[in-house]
């Protein structure tokens, strides 16, 4: 029997980039094939070709041994290929039923929508594949994980046999991700076939039947998850040896750089988000703030960096109060900020790399003289930082918006860390990035700490916090409920603290602490 | 890209980059000028074709001819269109035969008359350049300045007042002074919505429209009251502007070509330089493109918004000042039939880039000027040109239509429409 | 693709220029009368339209060619005049006081070109410009008198498009006609919307938005006026619509006989104050064609028929014979100079 899907010699050339270079891929019925690769490796391009959004320059697509051409997503759906996008294609104010039927609405007498019929079919699909969902719920009321199920139901409703999951766990909590994996297994058990696109090694090892690694547009190897080893896979992905554990020495902290006392910050609805928080960050120390997102970390960071007004309390930077000072003043005192939402806050996407690299310093010598920008200097600076920070961009004049997420983050890191700073506030610095970029950014942050910079690291990724921090503060409902030496705390304890449960006595980890980053 | 390349970069290339959105070099060279111009050029072509159909469909002669025979009808239809477009072109760009004849046999006067249509088109384009720049600058700063019309009226009134009320000044002081008074008037008028937006969050579109109403009524009051020409019993015409304040015309009547055109070009260059070469420009563009990032970068959003609206208003005021100082020599009601609103279209057509605005303004000026001749020769109403402009704009604003009609390839990265950012709710 | 389009475009361009080279002016040249409108446009139902009617009449009666150019804004005046000079028009008619500067400048620069300006008089006269002015208050005086004699509520109203002499002359004559009626009959009919002594009144400040005319008429009717004279071009039609909807008031038309030009409202048109610009325009064209053209000004008066009051049409039977006789008497008084108009509006 022919494999359900075969790609032969798919090649796609974009101006200046060979996105796919003679890629061969075989998907057998009832298996989960993981497509592993860094951001920008060409995974998404390949899947967009399969989904009819791009036309390949060369190569052919075979479904069940028959050659087909796919010009549009409609063709793809007709061929039984469906895609769960990273960003859901759902209409929030519609119900689950309405969203599912959208595009192929069944009608009954007199051209009325036949909702009950669709709802019944949804229930049937839902019970068959263990996709729990109520057809009458509004999508906007559903948690992200359930919304994703609706996306999957949409495909099954259209009788897709080949399901493509594009980075499905990027938006999920760890628990939701585990649920998804159960669903995926149940799908293949009942005869569906899945291509699973990801750059997270652990997920691949957990769920895939077969692993295919893509690097720079070409297939670099296959692996069996039962035998593969994480370091080996990471190496294949990145193309060199990857050190998954950050090496850092124990360092004696220096003077207090940032001190916060009884700080109260509210959100735009006047709700208290940061509730009498106090802590200190010393020179040469990384203070990690752990906590589930939405517990006041965002507001705390914004208050420190001047982007949000505080209600009361004090914030002192090098002994000087910066409470409610404008962002530029705080920046000029020697602080740097890697913002949580890099595209919304940290970058101007339609601007070239060079301009983004001077976004906080453009008005100073040597980048401007008087009011006149010195583009020669700005470009020189850009060339240098692109080199130093390994930003992969065709040129300094390329718009930042056309770079991959990792490279966008590197632009911010380059801009912020290339200045002489004494405080670094890094908020979720590796969100959504691939292995290579995460490794690189972690290294840079530790390097800054070693140079004597005080670092405030905020991340919902517990592993990241544990691995990088010298001290860890756990934030829960606007309060810091524990402040611990990183060396003295076990991961499980932190997990409980993040959920708001304070153990009777904080347990010490047994033996030597070994923490690996979970990518 | 090494240092050597940097040195070689000339202005033309930089402009090309800005128009194409700073794409990588390899891409840019492939696109070339044609890629930038294809949509506007095809939009104009399509507009002319649709205009031709309208001319045919609205002519009684054509209907009468069709009653005689099909061929006669078709012949008449094409003759009508030919005559109309011929007039449109000779009326706006001159008759090449006349120009050649004047060059060969005629004297200087003949030559001037032969090229007058081109010069007149430039005269018509001048207010469009100023107004288009006003709007384009606003768009770049994320501001939808729909108040150009009102700012233009106020600018014209201010320039007129300085122009006739001060006497005895030498031209090199009086003329710039009157012109700057116009700019200042427009700037003040534009600043009000800017202030309201920056301090209270009031949307500039609403406030600009309201300021337009105030400007119309206020100038009408001025013209029928304090600024009315003495001895006319309250006619809404201002006194004639002093010779010393007039922007000089280069030739004798009827050629109206004047210095204002070059002032407009100079300001286009200035706007380009400010936007793309100065810290203020980077402020404006950042606030316009991503206000959150601007705040993050420590830019003063309030000041930038106010400056952006004031600068936009100043340019709009200059459009009004130019009209009264160079062309009308006095102000009266009916100063502008919508330069301010056309300016939005101009900015869109020119991709909010000063160079693009100049070309768009030239197009509008040529069409407007040619329309007069078209009407004189073939009695086709001037309004057909308004329809032509509208059709061209629709096609430029909705390039997908043009692409599907002419089977052009969809570009990979659609250039982000700058103008839309002005409507962005969250600021 | 791009090459093909370029090719097509260049072929088109070349074709056009070849055509333009071959283009000839066809036929024997007729006498050309050319009108430049002001910003109201040629169908403004006011002076631009009336003057154009004069040109069209001339076209039919005198076998000439008539053309017009609409001005969208004041900068177009000079451009349009120049276009007609280049077109070698025999006479150029400019409409409205707004064109006074442009007409004067063009006339002085082209002393052999004949001009006629509607609704404006130059002092001193320009030798190649025939100015057409109108003593409209004489006719409006009659209308005011008639309205005062016909009102049931004792209140009549008027409003203008803008406070400018060519508009207020109507309102002034109207108000003084009402006052004269009061003096003769000892009544106290009130004129709403214009105070002849203070020279203040109601204005829409707009010559195009009919809704404003409607609003004005409604307020005047609310104040009790039952005869309204709107002096605001097409805005007046909005007033007529409002009056017709209310059903208990009448309208006095201006410029032309609205009974004829606004057939929708014949049942509420009491009379009209006619300013016969078509007649004077036709005369000017005729003079230019006959070679009797002379610069200066012609003033339309009751005496020469340049202004007048329209018949009462539907209301003829309701207007008393006495009132008609009185109107004849007043007309005679104006002609003889016995009744004086407001010197402020002396043309």
Short mmCIF file of C-alpha atoms in Angstrom, two decimals, chain B:
data_model
loop_
_atom_site.label_atom_id
_atom_site.label_comp_id
_atom_site.label_asym_id
_atom_site.label_seq_id
_atom_site.Cartn_x
_atom_site.Cartn_y
_atom_site.Cartn_z
CA UNK B 1 26.87 45.74 3.06
CA UNK B 2 30.20 47.35 3.70
CA UNK B 3 31.22 50.90 4.21
CA UNK B 4 32.03 51.41 0.56
CA UNK B 5 28.46 50.65 -0.38
CA UNK B 6 27.27 53.12 2.14
CA UNK B 7 29.24 55.88 0.59
CA UNK B 8 27.90 55.06 -2.79
CA UNK B 9 24.30 55.37 -1.67
CA UNK B 10 22.73 58.31 -3.36
CA UNK B 11 19.45 60.02 -2.69
CA UNK B 12 17.65 58.35 -5.56
CA UNK B 13 18.39 54.96 -4.16
CA UNK B 14 17.35 55.95 -0.70
CA UNK B 15 14.04 57.19 -2.01
CA UNK B 16 13.56 53.95 -3.86
CA UNK B 17 14.17 52.09 -0.63
CA UNK B 18 11.68 54.15 1.26
CA UNK B 19 9.05 53.72 -1.42
CA UNK B 20 9.56 49.99 -1.52
CA UNK B 21 9.65 49.72 2.23
CA UNK B 22 13.35 49.11 2.61
CA UNK B 23 13.46 45.67 1.15
CA UNK B 24 16.68 43.80 0.76
CA UNK B 25 18.86 44.91 -2.05
CA UNK B 26 18.48 41.85 -4.24
CA UNK B 27 14.71 42.14 -4.11
CA UNK B 28 14.77 45.82 -4.84
CA UNK B 29 16.78 45.51 -7.97
CA UNK B 30 14.36 42.95 -9.30
CA UNK B 31 11.38 45.12 -8.60
CA UNK B 32 12.75 48.26 -10.17
CA UNK B 33 10.88 51.39 -11.00
CA UNK B 34 8.25 49.63 -13.08
CA UNK B 35 7.11 47.56 -10.14
CA UNK B 36 6.47 50.69 -8.12
CA UNK B 37 4.72 52.48 -10.94
CA UNK B 38 2.73 49.67 -12.44
CA UNK B 39 -0.30 49.96 -10.23
CA UNK B 40 -0.70 53.75 -10.54
CA UNK B 41 0.05 53.62 -14.27
CA UNK B 42 -2.45 50.89 -14.92
CA UNK B 43 -4.97 52.60 -12.68
CA UNK B 44 -4.67 55.73 -14.81
CA UNK B 45 -5.04 53.72 -17.99
CA UNK B 46 -8.10 51.95 -16.64
CA UNK B 47 -9.53 55.24 -15.46
CA UNK B 48 -9.13 56.69 -18.95
CA UNK B 49 -10.87 53.69 -20.48
CA UNK B 50 -13.79 53.97 -18.07
CA UNK B 51 -13.88 57.72 -18.68
CA UNK B 52 -14.06 57.02 -22.42
CA UNK B 53 -17.05 54.77 -21.92
CA UNK B 54 -18.74 57.48 -19.86
CA UNK B 55 -18.05 60.11 -22.50
CA UNK B 56 -19.58 57.87 -25.15
CA UNK B 57 -22.55 56.99 -22.99
CA UNK B 58 -23.43 60.56 -22.11
CA UNK B 59 -23.16 62.12 -25.54
CA UNK B 60 -26.37 62.82 -27.44
CA UNK B 61 -24.43 63.02 -30.70
CA UNK B 62 -23.40 59.42 -30.23
CA UNK B 63 -26.98 58.29 -29.68
CA UNK B 64 -28.11 60.20 -32.73
CA UNK B 65 -25.34 58.66 -34.81
CA UNK B 66 -26.26 55.18 -33.65
CA UNK B 67 -29.75 55.77 -34.95
CA UNK B 68 -28.24 56.25 -38.40
CA UNK B 69 -26.07 53.15 -38.42
CA UNK B 70 -23.86 51.09 -36.17
CA UNK B 71 -20.68 52.17 -37.92
CA UNK B 72 -21.59 55.78 -37.84
CA UNK B 73 -22.40 55.43 -34.16
CA UNK B 74 -19.10 53.77 -33.35
CA UNK B 75 -17.24 56.28 -35.46
CA UNK B 76 -18.88 59.19 -33.70
CA UNK B 77 -18.29 57.63 -30.31
CA UNK B 78 -14.58 57.21 -30.94
CA UNK B 79 -14.33 60.62 -32.53
CA UNK B 80 -15.90 62.16 -29.43
CA UNK B 81 -13.57 60.35 -27.09
CA UNK B 82 -10.59 61.15 -29.29
CA UNK B 83 -11.50 64.79 -29.37
CA UNK B 84 -12.04 64.91 -25.63
CA UNK B 85 -8.80 63.17 -24.68
CA UNK B 86 -6.87 65.11 -27.27
CA UNK B 87 -8.13 68.27 -25.65
CA UNK B 88 -7.30 66.84 -22.24
CA UNK B 89 -3.73 66.22 -23.30
CA UNK B 90 -3.10 69.34 -25.36
CA UNK B 91 -4.82 71.39 -22.70
CA UNK B 92 -2.56 70.11 -19.98
CA UNK B 93 0.72 69.33 -21.71
CA UNK B 94 0.53 71.57 -24.75
CA UNK B 95 0.24 70.78 -28.41
CA UNK B 96 3.55 69.30 -29.58
CA UNK B 97 3.05 70.71 -33.07
CA UNK B 98 2.61 74.18 -31.73
CA UNK B 99 5.63 73.81 -29.49
CA UNK B 100 7.81 72.65 -32.36
CA UNK B 101 6.52 75.39 -34.63
CA UNK B 102 7.13 77.99 -31.98
CA UNK B 103 10.64 76.67 -31.47
CA UNK B 104 11.41 76.76 -35.17
CA UNK B 105 9.67 79.85 -36.43
CA UNK B 106 8.08 81.70 -33.59
CA UNK B 107 9.37 84.30 -31.22
CA UNK B 108 9.68 84.03 -27.47
CA UNK B 109 6.04 84.97 -26.98
CA UNK B 110 4.83 82.19 -29.25
CA UNK B 111 6.96 79.74 -27.40
CA UNK B 112 5.70 80.84 -24.04
CA UNK B 113 2.13 80.53 -25.22
CA UNK B 114 2.83 77.10 -26.65
CA UNK B 115 4.19 75.79 -23.40
CA UNK B 116 1.64 77.60 -21.25
CA UNK B 117 -0.51 74.49 -20.84
CA UNK B 118 2.36 72.67 -19.15
CA UNK B 119 3.13 75.66 -16.97
CA UNK B 120 -0.53 76.05 -16.08
CA UNK B 121 -0.63 72.39 -15.08
CA UNK B 122 2.22 73.10 -12.69
CA UNK B 123 0.29 76.05 -11.31
CA UNK B 124 -2.69 73.76 -10.73
CA UNK B 125 -0.45 71.16 -9.09
CA UNK B 126 1.13 73.53 -6.59
CA UNK B 127 -1.67 73.64 -4.00
CA UNK B 128 -2.03 69.89 -4.39
CA UNK B 129 1.64 69.41 -3.52
CA UNK B 130 1.34 71.45 -0.33
CA UNK B 131 -1.93 69.86 0.73
CA UNK B 132 -0.74 66.37 -0.19
CA UNK B 133 2.42 66.86 1.85
CA UNK B 134 0.29 67.98 4.78
CA UNK B 135 -1.71 64.81 4.68
CA UNK B 136 1.26 62.56 4.00
CA UNK B 137 3.16 63.97 6.96
CA UNK B 138 0.11 63.36 9.12
CA UNK B 139 -0.17 59.76 7.94
CA UNK B 140 3.49 59.13 8.67
CA UNK B 141 2.89 60.38 12.20
CA UNK B 142 -0.19 58.18 12.54
CA UNK B 143 -2.52 61.14 12.31
CA UNK B 144 -5.45 61.28 9.95
CA UNK B 145 -5.50 64.99 9.25
CA UNK B 146 -8.85 65.42 7.58
CA UNK B 147 -8.72 69.06 8.59
CA UNK B 148 -6.41 70.17 5.79
CA UNK B 149 -9.27 72.05 4.17
CA UNK B 150 -9.95 74.16 7.23
CA UNK B 151 -6.25 74.75 7.88
CA UNK B 152 -5.95 75.85 4.26
CA UNK B 153 -8.70 78.43 4.69
CA UNK B 154 -7.18 79.79 7.87
CA UNK B 155 -3.72 79.86 6.29
CA UNK B 156 -5.07 81.75 3.30
CA UNK B 157 -6.85 84.24 5.53
CA UNK B 158 -3.74 84.84 7.63
CA UNK B 159 -1.53 85.25 4.56
CA UNK B 160 -4.07 87.59 2.96
CA UNK B 161 -4.29 89.74 6.05
CA UNK B 162 -0.53 90.13 6.34
CA UNK B 163 -0.43 90.58 2.58
CA UNK B 164 -2.71 93.61 2.37
CA UNK B 165 -2.56 95.18 5.80
CA UNK B 166 1.19 95.75 5.93
CA UNK B 167 2.49 98.25 3.46
CA UNK B 168 5.84 99.63 2.55
CA UNK B 169 7.80 96.47 3.25
CA UNK B 170 10.38 95.27 0.74
CA UNK B 171 9.28 92.13 -1.14
CA UNK B 172 12.02 89.95 0.31
CA UNK B 173 10.57 90.55 3.76
CA UNK B 174 6.88 90.98 3.02
CA UNK B 175 6.41 87.94 0.78
CA UNK B 176 8.05 85.41 3.14
CA UNK B 177 6.29 87.05 6.05
CA UNK B 178 2.87 86.66 4.47
CA UNK B 179 3.67 83.10 3.45
CA UNK B 180 4.84 82.21 6.94
CA UNK B 181 1.76 83.86 8.41
CA UNK B 182 -0.23 81.40 6.32
CA UNK B 183 1.84 78.51 7.59
CA UNK B 184 1.44 79.71 11.16
CA UNK B 185 -2.31 80.06 10.78
CA UNK B 186 -2.58 76.53 9.45
CA UNK B 187 -0.25 75.25 12.17
CA UNK B 188 -2.34 76.78 14.94
CA UNK B 189 -5.50 75.38 13.43
CA UNK B 190 -3.93 71.94 13.08
CA UNK B 191 -2.48 72.05 16.57
CA UNK B 192 -5.89 72.19 18.23
CA UNK B 193 -6.94 68.66 17.24
CA UNK B 194 -3.37 67.55 17.96
CA UNK B 195 -3.58 68.95 21.47
CA UNK B 196 -6.99 67.42 22.03
CA UNK B 197 -5.78 64.05 20.86
CA UNK B 198 -2.60 64.11 22.89
CA UNK B 199 -4.17 65.30 26.11
CA UNK B 200 -7.70 63.94 26.10
CA UNK B 201 -7.52 61.16 23.51
CA UNK B 202 -10.21 62.82 21.38
CA UNK B 203 -9.96 61.37 17.91
CA UNK B 204 -8.38 63.82 15.51
CA UNK B 205 -10.75 62.93 12.68
CA UNK B 206 -13.79 64.18 14.54
CA UNK B 207 -12.06 67.24 15.86
CA UNK B 208 -10.56 68.07 12.47
CA UNK B 209 -13.99 67.95 10.87
CA UNK B 210 -15.33 70.26 13.55
CA UNK B 211 -12.38 72.60 13.08
CA UNK B 212 -13.18 72.65 9.37
CA UNK B 213 -16.66 73.95 10.06
CA UNK B 214 -15.31 76.59 12.36
CA UNK B 215 -12.75 77.59 9.74
CA UNK B 216 -15.34 77.96 6.97
CA UNK B 217 -17.62 80.11 9.07
CA UNK B 218 -14.80 82.07 10.60
CA UNK B 219 -13.31 82.97 7.22
CA UNK B 220 -16.76 83.87 5.88
CA UNK B 221 -17.21 86.15 8.86
CA UNK B 222 -13.79 87.70 8.28
CA UNK B 223 -14.44 88.21 4.57
CA UNK B 224 -17.88 89.74 4.99
CA UNK B 225 -16.80 91.71 8.03
CA UNK B 226 -13.35 92.84 9.12
CA UNK B 227 -11.52 91.72 5.97
CA UNK B 228 -14.10 92.81 3.42
CA UNK B 229 -12.79 95.12 0.72
CA UNK B 230 -13.69 98.70 1.61
CA UNK B 231 -16.17 100.34 -0.73
CA UNK B 232 -17.91 97.15 -1.74
CA UNK B 233 -20.54 97.28 0.93
CA UNK B 234 -19.55 94.00 2.52
CA UNK B 235 -18.72 91.86 -0.49
CA UNK B 236 -16.91 88.67 0.65
CA UNK B 237 -13.71 89.66 -1.13
CA UNK B 238 -10.63 90.84 0.68
CA UNK B 239 -8.59 93.85 -0.42
CA UNK B 240 -5.97 93.12 -3.04
CA UNK B 241 -2.71 91.87 -1.59
CA UNK B 242 0.18 94.31 -1.76
CA UNK B 243 2.51 93.80 -4.70
CA UNK B 244 5.36 93.31 -2.24
CA UNK B 245 3.65 90.33 -0.68
CA UNK B 246 2.68 88.59 -3.89
CA UNK B 247 4.57 85.50 -4.90
CA UNK B 248 6.00 86.56 -8.24
CA UNK B 249 4.80 85.07 -11.50
CA UNK B 250 7.60 84.53 -13.97
CA UNK B 251 5.88 85.60 -17.16
CA UNK B 252 3.33 88.06 -18.32
CA UNK B 253 -0.36 87.22 -18.26
CA UNK B 254 -1.91 84.83 -19.21
CA UNK B 255 0.97 82.62 -18.02
CA UNK B 256 0.51 82.22 -14.30
CA UNK B 257 3.54 80.06 -13.59
CA UNK B 258 4.97 81.30 -10.34
CA UNK B 259 7.64 80.85 -7.73
CA UNK B 260 5.21 78.98 -5.49
CA UNK B 261 5.78 75.81 -7.48
CA UNK B 262 9.44 75.80 -6.56
CA UNK B 263 8.63 76.68 -2.97
CA UNK B 264 6.38 73.61 -2.95
CA UNK B 265 9.19 71.43 -4.30
CA UNK B 266 11.55 72.85 -1.70
CA UNK B 267 9.09 72.00 1.05
CA UNK B 268 8.66 68.51 -0.35
CA UNK B 269 12.42 68.10 -0.05
CA UNK B 270 12.30 69.53 3.46
CA UNK B 271 9.54 67.17 4.51
CA UNK B 272 11.48 64.25 3.08
CA UNK B 273 14.59 65.35 4.94
CA UNK B 274 12.78 65.87 8.22
CA UNK B 275 10.92 62.59 8.00
CA UNK B 276 13.79 60.39 7.01
CA UNK B 277 16.93 62.16 8.13
CA UNK B 278 16.22 63.76 11.49
CA UNK B 279 15.49 62.65 15.02
CA UNK B 280 12.16 64.46 14.85
CA UNK B 281 11.28 62.45 11.77
CA UNK B 282 12.18 59.20 13.49
CA UNK B 283 10.00 60.28 16.41
CA UNK B 284 7.10 61.05 14.11
CA UNK B 285 7.40 57.84 12.16
CA UNK B 286 7.80 55.68 15.26
CA UNK B 287 4.82 57.25 17.00
CA UNK B 288 2.90 56.86 13.76
CA UNK B 289 3.84 53.25 13.21
CA UNK B 290 3.94 51.82 16.71
CA UNK B 291 3.07 54.20 19.53
CA UNK B 292 3.71 51.52 22.16
CA UNK B 293 7.25 51.06 20.92
CA UNK B 294 7.62 54.84 20.87
CA UNK B 295 6.63 54.99 24.52
CA UNK B 296 9.00 52.14 25.29
CA UNK B 297 11.79 54.00 23.52
CA UNK B 298 11.12 57.02 25.71
CA UNK B 299 9.73 59.23 22.98
CA UNK B 300 7.39 61.99 24.04
CA UNK B 301 4.19 60.92 22.36
CA UNK B 302 2.21 63.95 23.43
CA UNK B 303 4.73 66.43 22.06
CA UNK B 304 5.22 64.40 18.91
CA UNK B 305 1.50 64.25 18.22
CA UNK B 306 1.14 67.97 18.67
CA UNK B 307 4.17 68.71 16.52
CA UNK B 308 2.91 66.32 13.86
CA UNK B 309 -0.48 67.98 13.64
CA UNK B 310 1.03 71.46 13.72
CA UNK B 311 3.51 70.64 10.96
CA UNK B 312 0.77 69.06 8.89
CA UNK B 313 -1.39 72.12 9.47
CA UNK B 314 1.47 74.43 8.53
CA UNK B 315 1.81 72.72 5.17
CA UNK B 316 -1.94 72.97 4.67
CA UNK B 317 -1.77 76.66 5.56
CA UNK B 318 0.95 77.07 2.95
CA UNK B 319 -1.38 75.61 0.34
CA UNK B 320 -3.85 78.37 1.15
CA UNK B 321 -1.17 81.05 1.32
CA UNK B 322 0.18 79.94 -2.04
CA UNK B 323 -3.22 80.28 -3.65
CA UNK B 324 -3.89 83.79 -2.41
CA UNK B 325 -0.36 85.16 -2.72
CA UNK B 326 0.55 83.68 -6.09
CA UNK B 327 -2.67 83.14 -8.00
CA UNK B 328 -5.68 85.02 -6.67
CA UNK B 329 -3.98 88.05 -5.17
CA UNK B 330 -6.92 88.41 -2.84
CA UNK B 331 -9.09 86.09 -0.85
CA UNK B 332 -12.77 85.45 -1.45
CA UNK B 333 -15.28 82.84 -0.45
CA UNK B 334 -14.96 79.77 -2.62
CA UNK B 335 -11.21 79.67 -2.08
CA UNK B 336 -10.96 75.92 -2.34
CA UNK B 337 -13.19 73.28 -3.80
CA UNK B 338 -11.75 70.53 -1.69
CA UNK B 339 -7.96 70.63 -1.95
CA UNK B 340 -7.99 69.47 1.64
CA UNK B 341 -10.01 66.37 0.89
CA UNK B 342 -8.19 65.62 -2.34
CA UNK B 343 -5.01 65.73 -0.28
CA UNK B 344 -6.01 62.50 1.46
CA UNK B 345 -6.24 60.86 -1.93
CA UNK B 346 -2.93 62.38 -2.96
CA UNK B 347 -1.18 61.04 0.09
CA UNK B 348 -2.63 57.62 -0.57
CA UNK B 349 -1.67 57.75 -4.23
CA UNK B 350 1.85 58.84 -3.29
CA UNK B 351 2.25 56.24 -0.54
CA UNK B 352 2.66 59.09 1.95
CA UNK B 353 6.09 59.78 0.51
CA UNK B 354 7.00 63.33 -0.52
CA UNK B 355 8.22 62.21 -3.95
CA UNK B 356 5.09 60.15 -4.48
CA UNK B 357 2.99 63.11 -3.42
CA UNK B 358 4.68 65.35 -5.98
CA UNK B 359 3.88 62.90 -8.77
CA UNK B 360 0.31 62.44 -7.57
CA UNK B 361 -0.13 66.23 -7.37
CA UNK B 362 1.24 66.61 -10.89
CA UNK B 363 -1.26 64.04 -12.10
CA UNK B 364 -4.14 65.85 -10.44
CA UNK B 365 -2.93 69.21 -11.74
CA UNK B 366 -2.61 67.88 -15.28
CA UNK B 367 -6.09 66.36 -15.20
CA UNK B 368 -7.64 69.47 -13.74
CA UNK B 369 -5.97 71.77 -16.22
CA UNK B 370 -6.68 69.55 -19.20
CA UNK B 371 -10.32 69.36 -18.20
CA UNK B 372 -10.81 73.07 -18.89
CA UNK B 373 -9.66 72.68 -22.46
CA UNK B 374 -11.70 69.51 -22.80
CA UNK B 375 -14.79 71.40 -21.76
CA UNK B 376 -14.07 74.34 -24.03
CA UNK B 377 -13.45 72.17 -27.08
CA UNK B 378 -15.93 69.36 -26.68
CA UNK B 379 -18.35 70.66 -24.04
CA UNK B 380 -17.73 67.57 -21.93
CA UNK B 381 -18.32 68.68 -18.37
CA UNK B 382 -15.34 69.17 -16.12
CA UNK B 383 -16.98 66.71 -13.79
CA UNK B 384 -15.84 63.83 -15.97
CA UNK B 385 -12.36 64.54 -14.67
CA UNK B 386 -13.62 64.26 -11.12
CA UNK B 387 -14.96 60.84 -12.04
CA UNK B 388 -11.64 59.97 -13.67
CA UNK B 389 -9.76 60.94 -10.52
CA UNK B 390 -12.15 58.94 -8.41
CA UNK B 391 -11.79 55.84 -10.57
CA UNK B 392 -8.01 56.10 -10.54
CA UNK B 393 -8.05 56.42 -6.77
CA UNK B 394 -10.33 53.46 -6.31
CA UNK B 395 -7.96 51.33 -8.34
CA UNK B 396 -4.92 52.56 -6.47
CA UNK B 397 -6.63 51.95 -3.15
CA UNK B 398 -7.77 48.51 -4.23
CA UNK B 399 -4.82 47.23 -6.25
CA UNK B 400 -6.28 43.75 -6.28
CA UNK B 401 -8.72 44.88 -8.97
CA UNK B 402 -5.91 46.11 -11.19
CA UNK B 403 -3.91 42.95 -10.57
CA UNK B 404 -6.76 40.70 -11.54
CA UNK B 405 -7.67 42.75 -14.62
CA UNK B 406 -4.10 42.82 -15.91
CA UNK B 407 -3.14 39.45 -14.46
CA UNK B 408 -0.21 40.78 -12.48
CA UNK B 409 1.44 38.64 -9.87
CA UNK B 410 0.58 39.25 -6.26
CA UNK B 411 3.61 40.70 -4.51
CA UNK B 412 5.02 38.52 -1.74
CA UNK B 413 4.89 41.11 0.96
CA UNK B 414 2.11 43.59 0.66
CA UNK B 415 3.48 46.94 1.69
CA UNK B 416 1.75 47.89 4.90
CA UNK B 417 -0.75 50.61 4.16
CA UNK B 418 0.53 53.49 6.17
CA UNK B 419 -2.65 55.47 6.09
CA UNK B 420 -4.63 52.92 7.99
CA UNK B 421 -2.61 53.36 11.11
CA UNK B 422 -4.32 56.69 11.61
CA UNK B 423 -7.54 54.92 12.35
CA UNK B 424 -5.94 52.57 14.85
CA UNK B 425 -8.11 52.65 17.89
CA UNK B 426 -5.57 52.09 20.62
CA UNK B 427 -3.12 54.91 20.95
#
